[in-house]
Amino acid sequence: MADRLLDGQRVLLGVTGGIAAYKAADLCSKLVQAGAQVDVVMTEAAARFVAPLTFAALSGRPARIDMWSAPGGDPIPHVRMAASTDLVIVAPLSANTLAKLALGLADNLLTATLLATPIAALSKPGFDGGVPWILAPAMESHMWANPLTQAHMVALVARGAAQVGPGRGRLASGAMGAGRMAEPAEILAAARLALARRGPLAGRRVLVTAGGTQEPLDPVRYLTNASSGKMGLALAEAARDLGAAVAVVHAPLAVPMPYGVESVPVRTAQQMCDAVLARAGTTDVLIGAAAVADFRPAEAAGQKIKKTPGQEELLVRLARNPDILGEVAAQRAQTGWPRAVVGFAAETQDLLANAAAKLVAKRLDLIVANDVTEPGSGFGADDNRVTLLFADGRQEALPIMPKAEVADRVLAAVLPLLQPD
Ligand code: PMT
């Protein structure tokens, strides 16, 4: 299925000599499936490991090796390819080609093409005329550890290239160590992350809260709720794909953290509150999707609570937790940060009235009203049915849809709330 960031992108996939070249075929296939147009340029050493025909078949375009026999007798294929590339990936990147790239050598079609392809400054609008480079080194562990190799990698990263891997594990030599090429899925994720930096949230920081807080009763028991974190992480992914630098302050989650998103693990509402307030002053958009416990056991027992013979009940006194979004509102009134604050309202009755009251009480720009009684929606589900309530009184009721789509709709509603800096 076409990917919203990779679809239609012209990718130059450089493949250099190493046993991991076989994994580049999988990467090529994944890029094509994502909708990218892939031009593979191989070194002669790479072609000893995997036939160019493999890449030609997967990409539907000729895989090139030779500088001097370009199709149609093109005398400057490297310049032409460099000018028509949206994204560079070199996977696997050998120690030899890494050194050449760092030094600016241009002794084959791949190195000549890359020397003619400036590395994008991802933080600058329009990438400052450059192209994102994703480098996935793979080599024997001693070659990787060599200070010369390390210096070459550092030089390219300093110029803006994104390094993915290498991982540790069993190498072709049979030894264990660092040098394994990152998995194609991770390289693809890094490519998406780089391309996203052209999006409307580029240069913005988004903070999301996710998951259900845990309020300890004793060392092994706690009060919590059924939040999985799916909604919060979907929001984090949507913001990341629009180019934001995203962090998630989260209670324990049932789903993995998305690639490229900073994880800030906490457990209790108080810890979540502290972590959010510490970041709120540098956050453009705060989205509170966590299911935060309003109360906690007033005293958490130091040891596991024991039942005694004949005991029929245990009374637990609860103490009020801080209202995180309320605290943020107070801080925002002083500082103006975050620029936009979005809350959720998980309701079992009077959905819109209760959500509207929370919108006002927590001084939000937008609240996402969530009827959590509907089967297949809300806590733990993959889908959600929500209504967006804006501070200016507008309402937008959405049909039930995957949480990823809800997240897109929420982010689309957030964009107009941000003033240009
Ligand atoms: O995690 P999932 O399984 O995907 O489920 C998603 C969800 C149902 C948890 C999510 O869509 C949702 O509705 N999250 C808000 C849950 C909630 O706590 O709602 P609330 O109405 O109690 O709180 C209102 C808002 O104030 C929320 O943004 C909440 O994060 C925030 N809050 C609540 C209590 C508190 N002490 N401090 C807060 O900041």
Short mmCIF file of C-alpha atoms and ligand atoms in Angstrom, two decimals:
data_model
loop_
_atom_site.label_atom_id
_atom_site.label_comp_id
_atom_site.label_asym_id
_atom_site.label_seq_id
_atom_site.Cartn_x
_atom_site.Cartn_y
_atom_site.Cartn_z
CA MET A 1 0.00 0.00 0.00
CA ALA A 2 1.29 3.44 -0.92
CA ASP A 3 2.84 5.33 1.98
CA ARG A 4 1.86 8.97 2.44
CA LEU A 5 5.47 10.11 2.75
CA LEU A 6 7.22 7.80 0.28
CA ASP A 7 4.57 7.70 -2.44
CA GLY A 8 5.93 9.26 -5.64
CA GLN A 9 9.36 9.96 -4.13
CA ARG A 10 12.39 9.34 -6.34
CA VAL A 11 14.78 7.29 -4.26
CA LEU A 12 18.39 6.63 -5.16
CA LEU A 13 19.27 3.34 -3.46
CA GLY A 14 23.03 2.84 -3.31
CA VAL A 15 24.13 -0.73 -2.70
CA THR A 16 27.76 -1.46 -1.85
CA GLY A 17 29.74 -4.66 -1.41
CA GLY A 18 28.92 -6.80 1.57
CA ILE A 19 26.89 -9.84 2.48
CA ALA A 20 24.09 -7.54 3.71
CA ALA A 21 23.49 -6.57 0.06
CA TYR A 22 20.87 -9.33 -0.03
CA LYS A 23 18.84 -7.37 2.53
CA ALA A 24 18.91 -4.36 0.20
CA ALA A 25 16.71 -6.34 -2.18
CA ASP A 26 14.03 -6.50 0.52
CA LEU A 27 14.48 -2.78 1.18
CA CYS A 28 14.10 -2.07 -2.54
CA SER A 29 10.89 -4.11 -2.63
CA LYS A 30 9.49 -2.30 0.44
CA LEU A 31 10.26 1.11 -1.10
CA VAL A 32 8.52 0.15 -4.35
CA GLN A 33 5.49 -1.15 -2.41
CA ALA A 34 5.39 2.18 -0.56
CA GLY A 35 4.99 3.92 -3.93
CA ALA A 36 8.57 5.17 -4.41
CA GLN A 37 10.38 5.20 -7.74
CA VAL A 38 13.65 3.45 -6.96
CA ASP A 39 16.86 3.82 -8.96
CA VAL A 40 19.46 1.36 -7.77
CA VAL A 41 23.13 2.20 -8.20
CA MET A 42 25.52 -0.58 -7.23
CA THR A 43 29.25 -0.78 -6.82
CA GLU A 44 31.05 -3.56 -8.66
CA ALA A 45 31.63 -5.28 -5.33
CA ALA A 46 27.89 -5.21 -4.58
CA ALA A 47 27.18 -6.90 -7.92
CA ARG A 48 29.35 -9.83 -6.77
CA PHE A 49 26.93 -10.45 -3.91
CA VAL A 50 23.57 -9.79 -5.61
CA ALA A 51 22.84 -9.69 -9.34
CA PRO A 52 21.76 -6.30 -10.75
CA LEU A 53 18.89 -8.20 -12.34
CA THR A 54 17.41 -8.76 -8.87
CA PHE A 55 17.14 -5.02 -8.28
CA ALA A 56 15.99 -4.35 -11.85
CA ALA A 57 13.18 -6.85 -11.40
CA LEU A 58 12.16 -5.42 -8.04
CA SER A 59 12.33 -1.75 -9.05
CA GLY A 60 11.18 -2.10 -12.64
CA ARG A 61 14.12 0.10 -13.66
CA PRO A 62 17.68 -0.77 -14.73
CA ALA A 63 20.15 -1.19 -11.86
CA ARG A 64 23.27 0.77 -12.78
CA ILE A 65 26.90 0.08 -12.02
CA ASP A 66 28.98 1.50 -14.81
CA MET A 67 29.75 5.18 -15.18
CA TRP A 68 30.68 4.71 -18.82
CA SER A 69 27.79 2.74 -20.27
CA ALA A 70 24.75 4.75 -19.22
CA PRO A 71 21.49 4.15 -21.13
CA GLY A 72 21.34 6.24 -24.33
CA GLY A 73 25.05 7.05 -24.02
CA ASP A 74 24.35 9.78 -21.43
CA PRO A 75 27.77 11.36 -20.74
CA ILE A 76 26.82 12.71 -17.31
CA PRO A 77 24.47 10.12 -15.75
CA HIS A 78 25.64 10.98 -12.23
CA VAL A 79 24.67 14.64 -12.55
CA ARG A 80 21.33 13.81 -14.10
CA MET A 81 20.50 11.24 -11.42
CA ALA A 82 21.58 13.58 -8.63
CA ALA A 83 19.28 16.29 -9.96
CA SER A 84 16.27 14.00 -10.07
CA THR A 85 16.52 12.44 -6.59
CA ASP A 86 14.34 13.20 -3.57
CA LEU A 87 16.04 10.81 -1.16
CA VAL A 88 19.34 8.96 -0.94
CA ILE A 89 19.66 5.64 0.88
CA VAL A 90 22.92 3.71 0.94
CA ALA A 91 22.36 0.23 2.33
CA PRO A 92 24.57 -1.57 2.98
CA LEU A 93 27.26 1.09 3.24
CA SER A 94 30.70 -0.53 3.25
CA ALA A 95 33.73 0.91 5.05
CA ASN A 96 35.30 1.56 1.64
CA THR A 97 32.40 3.58 0.21
CA LEU A 98 31.89 5.36 3.55
CA ALA A 99 35.50 6.55 3.40
CA LYS A 100 35.10 7.71 -0.19
CA LEU A 101 31.92 9.64 0.61
CA ALA A 102 33.52 11.33 3.61
CA LEU A 103 36.54 12.36 1.54
CA GLY A 104 34.56 13.41 -1.53
CA LEU A 105 36.00 10.80 -3.87
CA ALA A 106 34.10 10.08 -7.08
CA ASP A 107 35.65 7.00 -8.66
CA ASN A 108 32.52 5.09 -9.59
CA LEU A 109 28.93 5.85 -10.57
CA LEU A 110 27.63 5.68 -6.99
CA THR A 111 30.26 7.91 -5.38
CA ALA A 112 30.18 10.36 -8.32
CA THR A 113 26.39 10.61 -8.11
CA LEU A 114 26.44 11.14 -4.36
CA LEU A 115 29.18 13.77 -4.60
CA ALA A 116 26.80 15.63 -6.92
CA THR A 117 23.89 15.24 -4.45
CA PRO A 118 24.15 17.73 -1.57
CA ILE A 119 23.08 16.41 1.84
CA ALA A 120 19.91 18.11 3.06
CA ALA A 121 19.94 20.37 6.09
CA LEU A 122 16.79 18.76 7.54
CA SER A 123 16.23 21.68 9.90
CA LYS A 124 16.09 24.27 7.09
CA PRO A 125 12.98 25.01 4.99
CA GLY A 126 13.02 23.07 1.72
CA PHE A 127 16.03 21.17 3.07
CA ASP A 128 18.16 24.11 1.88
CA GLY A 129 18.26 22.66 -1.62
CA GLY A 130 19.69 19.34 -0.47
CA VAL A 131 18.44 15.78 -0.38
CA PRO A 132 18.07 13.65 2.78
CA TRP A 133 20.74 10.97 3.03
CA ILE A 134 20.10 7.78 4.97
CA LEU A 135 23.22 5.70 5.59
CA ALA A 136 23.06 2.11 6.82
CA PRO A 137 26.63 0.97 7.47
CA ALA A 138 27.40 -2.74 7.54
CA MET A 139 30.80 -4.29 7.92
CA GLU A 140 32.97 -6.52 10.06
CA SER A 141 33.11 -5.26 13.65
CA HIS A 142 36.81 -4.33 13.70
CA MET A 143 36.39 -2.29 10.52
CA TRP A 144 33.44 -0.51 12.11
CA ALA A 145 35.33 0.12 15.36
CA ASN A 146 38.36 1.54 13.51
CA PRO A 147 38.72 5.23 14.43
CA LEU A 148 39.12 6.09 10.74
CA THR A 149 35.73 4.55 9.93
CA GLN A 150 34.18 6.25 12.93
CA ALA A 151 35.63 9.61 11.88
CA HIS A 152 34.21 9.21 8.37
CA MET A 153 30.76 8.43 9.76
CA VAL A 154 30.90 11.38 12.15
CA ALA A 155 31.90 13.68 9.26
CA LEU A 156 28.88 12.68 7.18
CA VAL A 157 26.46 12.87 10.11
CA ALA A 158 27.81 16.34 10.92
CA ARG A 159 26.84 17.35 7.39
CA GLY A 160 23.26 16.16 7.93
CA ALA A 161 23.25 12.47 6.94
CA ALA A 162 21.08 10.20 9.09
CA GLN A 163 22.86 7.08 10.34
CA VAL A 164 20.79 3.93 10.87
CA GLY A 165 22.54 1.10 12.67
CA PRO A 166 24.68 -0.86 12.54
CA GLY A 167 23.25 -3.32 15.03
CA ARG A 168 25.05 -5.87 17.14
CA GLY A 169 24.74 -9.56 16.50
CA ARG A 170 26.22 -12.44 14.56
CA LEU A 171 28.33 -11.20 11.64
CA ALA A 172 29.24 -13.00 8.42
CA SER A 173 32.62 -13.88 9.95
CA GLY A 174 30.79 -15.85 12.64
CA ALA A 175 31.91 -13.37 15.29
CA MET A 176 29.49 -11.46 17.48
CA GLY A 177 29.76 -7.70 17.44
CA ALA A 178 28.61 -4.39 15.99
CA GLY A 179 28.38 -4.23 12.21
CA ARG A 180 25.07 -5.80 11.15
CA MET A 181 23.07 -3.71 8.74
CA ALA A 182 19.88 -2.29 10.24
CA GLU A 183 16.74 -4.15 9.20
CA PRO A 184 14.99 -2.81 6.08
CA ALA A 185 11.93 -1.80 8.14
CA GLU A 186 14.10 0.42 10.32
CA ILE A 187 15.81 1.99 7.30
CA LEU A 188 12.39 2.66 5.79
CA ALA A 189 11.27 4.29 9.04
CA ALA A 190 14.36 6.51 9.06
CA ALA A 191 13.64 7.52 5.46
CA ARG A 192 10.06 8.45 6.37
CA LEU A 193 11.27 10.45 9.35
CA ALA A 194 13.65 12.45 7.16
CA LEU A 195 11.04 13.13 4.47
CA ALA A 196 8.50 14.20 7.11
CA ARG A 197 10.76 17.09 8.06
CA ARG A 198 9.32 19.02 5.09
CA GLY A 199 5.88 18.94 6.73
CA PRO A 200 3.81 21.77 8.22
CA LEU A 201 4.96 20.94 11.78
CA ALA A 202 8.68 21.03 10.90
CA GLY A 203 10.52 22.89 13.64
CA ARG A 204 7.63 22.43 16.10
CA ARG A 205 7.65 20.38 19.29
CA VAL A 206 4.63 18.24 20.09
CA LEU A 207 4.13 16.59 23.47
CA VAL A 208 1.55 13.83 23.86
CA THR A 209 0.41 12.06 27.02
CA ALA A 210 -0.66 8.43 26.66
CA GLY A 211 -1.70 5.37 28.64
CA GLY A 212 -3.42 4.86 31.96
CA THR A 213 -1.56 6.05 35.04
CA GLN A 214 -0.92 3.50 37.80
CA GLU A 215 -1.51 4.59 41.39
CA PRO A 216 0.17 2.21 43.86
CA LEU A 217 -1.78 0.67 46.70
CA ASP A 218 1.13 -1.43 47.89
CA PRO A 219 4.35 -2.70 46.21
CA VAL A 220 2.41 -5.12 43.94
CA ARG A 221 -1.05 -3.58 43.50
CA TYR A 222 -2.27 -0.39 41.92
CA LEU A 223 -5.35 1.47 40.69
CA THR A 224 -5.47 2.00 36.93
CA ASN A 225 -7.79 1.91 33.90
CA ALA A 226 -8.01 0.16 30.54
CA SER A 227 -6.09 2.70 28.44
CA SER A 228 -3.69 0.93 26.07
CA GLY A 229 -1.93 4.06 24.80
CA LYS A 230 -3.04 3.35 21.20
CA MET A 231 -4.76 6.71 20.78
CA GLY A 232 -1.84 8.66 22.20
CA LEU A 233 0.73 6.87 20.07
CA ALA A 234 -1.41 7.34 16.94
CA LEU A 235 -1.34 11.07 17.68
CA ALA A 236 2.43 10.93 18.15
CA GLU A 237 2.85 9.20 14.78
CA ALA A 238 0.59 11.67 13.02
CA ALA A 239 2.52 14.62 14.46
CA ARG A 240 5.84 13.00 13.57
CA ASP A 241 4.68 12.46 9.98
CA LEU A 242 3.86 16.18 9.77
CA GLY A 243 7.47 16.95 10.69
CA ALA A 244 7.24 17.69 14.42
CA ALA A 245 9.78 16.62 17.01
CA VAL A 246 7.53 14.47 19.19
CA ALA A 247 7.83 13.25 22.77
CA VAL A 248 5.31 11.07 24.60
CA VAL A 249 4.99 11.14 28.38
CA HIS A 250 3.40 7.81 29.02
CA ALA A 251 2.24 5.37 31.63
CA PRO A 252 2.90 1.66 30.85
CA LEU A 253 1.75 0.92 27.28
CA ALA A 254 0.29 -2.08 25.47
CA VAL A 255 1.79 -0.99 22.14
CA PRO A 256 5.36 -0.12 21.03
CA MET A 257 6.65 3.46 20.78
CA PRO A 258 6.75 4.62 17.14
CA TYR A 259 10.11 5.15 15.43
CA GLY A 260 11.64 8.56 15.93
CA VAL A 261 9.40 9.51 18.86
CA GLU A 262 10.98 10.29 22.25
CA SER A 263 9.66 8.12 25.06
CA VAL A 264 9.29 9.61 28.56
CA PRO A 265 8.08 6.77 30.77
CA VAL A 266 6.26 7.54 34.02
CA ARG A 267 3.90 5.62 36.24
CA THR A 268 1.71 7.86 38.37
CA ALA A 269 -0.36 10.96 37.64
CA GLN A 270 2.02 13.03 39.79
CA GLN A 271 5.02 11.80 37.78
CA MET A 272 3.16 12.50 34.52
CA CYS A 273 2.32 15.99 35.77
CA ASP A 274 5.96 16.71 36.69
CA ALA A 275 7.23 15.45 33.32
CA VAL A 276 4.66 17.46 31.35
CA LEU A 277 5.26 20.68 33.29
CA ALA A 278 9.02 20.32 32.82
CA ARG A 279 8.52 20.29 29.03
CA ALA A 280 5.49 22.55 28.60
CA GLY A 281 7.61 25.70 28.31
CA THR A 282 9.28 24.44 25.13
CA THR A 283 6.24 22.68 23.67
CA ASP A 284 4.26 24.09 20.75
CA VAL A 285 1.39 21.62 21.01
CA LEU A 286 0.35 19.53 24.02
CA ILE A 287 -2.18 16.75 23.46
CA GLY A 288 -3.50 15.03 26.59
CA ALA A 289 -4.70 11.62 25.49
CA ALA A 290 -3.68 9.83 28.70
CA ALA A 291 -6.30 8.42 31.01
CA VAL A 292 -5.06 10.06 34.20
CA ALA A 293 -6.31 8.86 37.58
CA ASP A 294 -8.04 11.74 39.36
CA PHE A 295 -7.41 10.04 42.72
CA ARG A 296 -4.65 7.87 44.22
CA PRO A 297 -4.51 5.81 47.39
CA ALA A 298 -3.69 8.40 50.07
CA GLU A 299 -1.06 6.10 51.55
CA ALA A 300 0.67 3.36 49.59
CA ALA A 301 1.51 0.50 51.96
CA GLY A 302 5.22 -0.22 52.25
CA GLN A 303 4.59 -3.98 52.21
CA LYS A 304 2.03 -6.17 50.42
CA ILE A 305 -1.32 -5.72 52.17
CA LYS A 306 -2.36 -8.95 53.93
CA LYS A 307 -5.91 -10.06 54.58
CA THR A 308 -6.59 -11.05 58.16
CA PRO A 309 -8.91 -13.93 59.20
CA GLY A 310 -12.52 -12.77 59.16
CA GLN A 311 -11.76 -9.53 57.37
CA GLU A 312 -14.66 -8.74 55.00
CA GLU A 313 -13.62 -5.38 53.65
CA LEU A 314 -10.69 -3.08 53.19
CA LEU A 315 -11.27 0.64 53.11
CA VAL A 316 -8.90 2.66 50.98
CA ARG A 317 -8.80 6.41 51.40
CA LEU A 318 -8.09 8.25 48.16
CA ALA A 319 -6.36 11.59 47.73
CA ARG A 320 -6.81 13.97 44.82
CA ASN A 321 -4.21 13.91 42.04
CA PRO A 322 -3.16 17.10 40.27
CA ASP A 323 -5.14 18.05 37.18
CA ILE A 324 -2.30 18.04 34.66
CA LEU A 325 -4.04 20.10 31.99
CA GLY A 326 -5.24 22.49 34.69
CA GLU A 327 -1.65 23.01 35.88
CA VAL A 328 -0.53 23.51 32.28
CA ALA A 329 -3.25 26.14 31.80
CA ALA A 330 -1.97 28.07 34.82
CA GLN A 331 1.60 27.96 33.52
CA ARG A 332 0.45 28.90 30.02
CA ALA A 333 -1.39 31.96 31.33
CA GLN A 334 1.99 33.23 32.56
CA THR A 335 4.27 32.18 29.71
CA GLY A 336 2.15 31.72 26.60
CA TRP A 337 3.47 28.17 26.20
CA PRO A 338 2.36 25.67 24.97
CA ARG A 339 0.98 27.49 21.95
CA ALA A 340 -1.94 25.07 21.64
CA VAL A 341 -3.41 22.59 24.14
CA VAL A 342 -5.74 19.73 23.23
CA GLY A 343 -7.54 17.55 25.74
CA PHE A 344 -9.62 14.41 25.49
CA ALA A 345 -12.83 13.74 27.39
CA ALA A 346 -13.66 10.09 28.06
CA GLU A 347 -17.35 10.09 28.93
CA THR A 348 -20.01 7.49 29.67
CA GLN A 349 -22.93 9.95 29.71
CA ASP A 350 -23.82 13.48 28.51
CA LEU A 351 -20.84 13.36 26.15
CA LEU A 352 -20.96 16.80 24.62
CA ALA A 353 -22.06 18.71 27.73
CA ASN A 354 -19.36 17.12 29.88
CA ALA A 355 -16.70 17.61 27.21
CA ALA A 356 -17.69 21.27 26.73
CA ALA A 357 -17.41 21.84 30.50
CA LYS A 358 -13.88 20.34 30.51
CA LEU A 359 -12.90 22.47 27.51
CA VAL A 360 -13.71 25.58 29.54
CA ALA A 361 -12.45 24.37 32.94
CA LYS A 362 -9.07 23.29 31.55
CA ARG A 363 -8.79 26.35 29.26
CA LEU A 364 -8.23 24.16 26.17
CA ASP A 365 -8.19 25.15 22.49
CA LEU A 366 -9.78 21.89 21.46
CA ILE A 367 -11.26 18.87 23.22
CA VAL A 368 -11.81 15.47 21.69
CA ALA A 369 -15.04 14.07 23.12
CA ASN A 370 -14.87 10.32 23.36
CA ASP A 371 -17.98 8.23 24.15
CA VAL A 372 -16.24 5.27 25.76
CA THR A 373 -19.40 3.16 26.04
CA GLU A 374 -19.59 2.39 22.30
CA PRO A 375 -18.44 -1.17 21.50
CA GLY A 376 -15.30 -1.26 19.34
CA SER A 377 -14.37 2.29 20.27
CA GLY A 378 -12.45 4.02 23.07
CA PHE A 379 -10.30 2.17 25.63
CA GLY A 380 -8.10 -0.53 24.13
CA ALA A 381 -9.85 -0.56 20.73
CA ASP A 382 -8.20 0.05 17.36
CA ASP A 383 -11.00 2.42 16.35
CA ASN A 384 -12.54 5.46 17.96
CA ARG A 385 -15.60 7.64 17.51
CA VAL A 386 -15.05 11.21 18.58
CA THR A 387 -16.46 14.71 18.27
CA LEU A 388 -14.10 17.69 18.12
CA LEU A 389 -15.18 20.68 20.21
CA PHE A 390 -13.33 23.94 19.59
CA ALA A 391 -12.94 26.85 22.01
CA ASP A 392 -14.81 29.09 19.54
CA GLY A 393 -17.89 26.85 19.77
CA ARG A 394 -17.45 24.87 16.52
CA GLN A 395 -18.15 21.14 16.68
CA GLU A 396 -17.19 18.38 14.26
CA ALA A 397 -18.66 14.92 14.79
CA LEU A 398 -16.56 12.20 13.14
CA PRO A 399 -17.73 8.69 12.22
CA ILE A 400 -16.07 5.70 13.87
CA MET A 401 -12.65 5.25 12.24
CA PRO A 402 -9.17 3.81 12.98
CA LYS A 403 -7.31 5.71 15.70
CA ALA A 404 -4.64 6.63 13.11
CA GLU A 405 -7.31 8.49 11.12
CA VAL A 406 -8.73 10.14 14.25
CA ALA A 407 -5.18 11.32 14.97
CA ASP A 408 -4.87 12.79 11.46
CA ARG A 409 -8.14 14.66 11.94
CA VAL A 410 -7.06 16.00 15.33
CA LEU A 411 -3.72 17.19 13.94
CA ALA A 412 -5.45 18.79 10.95
CA ALA A 413 -7.60 20.71 13.44
CA VAL A 414 -4.51 21.75 15.43
CA LEU A 415 -2.56 23.25 12.50
CA PRO A 416 -4.73 26.39 12.15
CA LEU A 417 -4.42 26.97 15.92
CA LEU A 418 -0.69 27.61 15.57
CA GLN A 419 0.38 31.14 14.77
CA PRO A 420 3.47 31.43 12.60
CA ASP A 421 6.47 32.05 14.90
O1 PMT B 1 -5.29 4.50 25.27
P1 PMT B 1 -6.40 3.89 24.43
O2 PMT B 1 -6.67 2.46 24.81
O3 PMT B 1 -6.14 4.07 22.96
O4 PMT B 1 -7.75 4.67 24.76
C1 PMT B 1 -7.88 6.00 24.38
C2 PMT B 1 -8.58 6.84 25.46
C3 PMT B 1 -10.02 6.37 25.61
C4 PMT B 1 -7.86 6.72 26.79
C5 PMT B 1 -8.52 8.33 24.94
O5 PMT B 1 -9.18 8.43 23.71
C6 PMT B 1 -9.13 9.29 25.92
O6 PMT B 1 -10.32 9.55 25.94
N1 PMT B 1 -8.28 9.87 26.81
C7 PMT B 1 -8.70 10.74 27.93
C8 PMT B 1 -9.09 9.89 29.11
C9 PMT B 1 -9.43 10.72 30.32
O7 PMT B 1 -8.77 10.62 31.31
O8 PMT B 1 -10.42 11.57 30.17
P2 PMT B 1 -10.94 12.56 31.32
O9 PMT B 1 -12.24 13.03 30.80
O10 PMT B 1 -10.90 11.90 32.66
O11 PMT B 1 -9.90 13.74 31.34
C10 PMT B 1 -10.05 14.92 30.56
C11 PMT B 1 -8.69 15.41 30.08
O12 PMT B 1 -7.94 15.86 31.22
C12 PMT B 1 -7.85 14.37 29.39
O13 PMT B 1 -7.15 15.03 28.34
C13 PMT B 1 -6.89 13.89 30.47
O14 PMT B 1 -5.65 13.48 29.93
C14 PMT B 1 -6.72 15.14 31.31
N2 PMT B 1 -6.52 14.90 32.74
C15 PMT B 1 -7.36 14.10 33.45
C16 PMT B 1 -7.17 13.93 34.80
C17 PMT B 1 -6.10 14.60 35.43
N3 PMT B 1 -5.87 14.45 36.73
N4 PMT B 1 -5.30 15.39 34.72
C18 PMT B 1 -5.50 15.58 33.40
O15 PMT B 1 -4.77 16.32 32.74
#
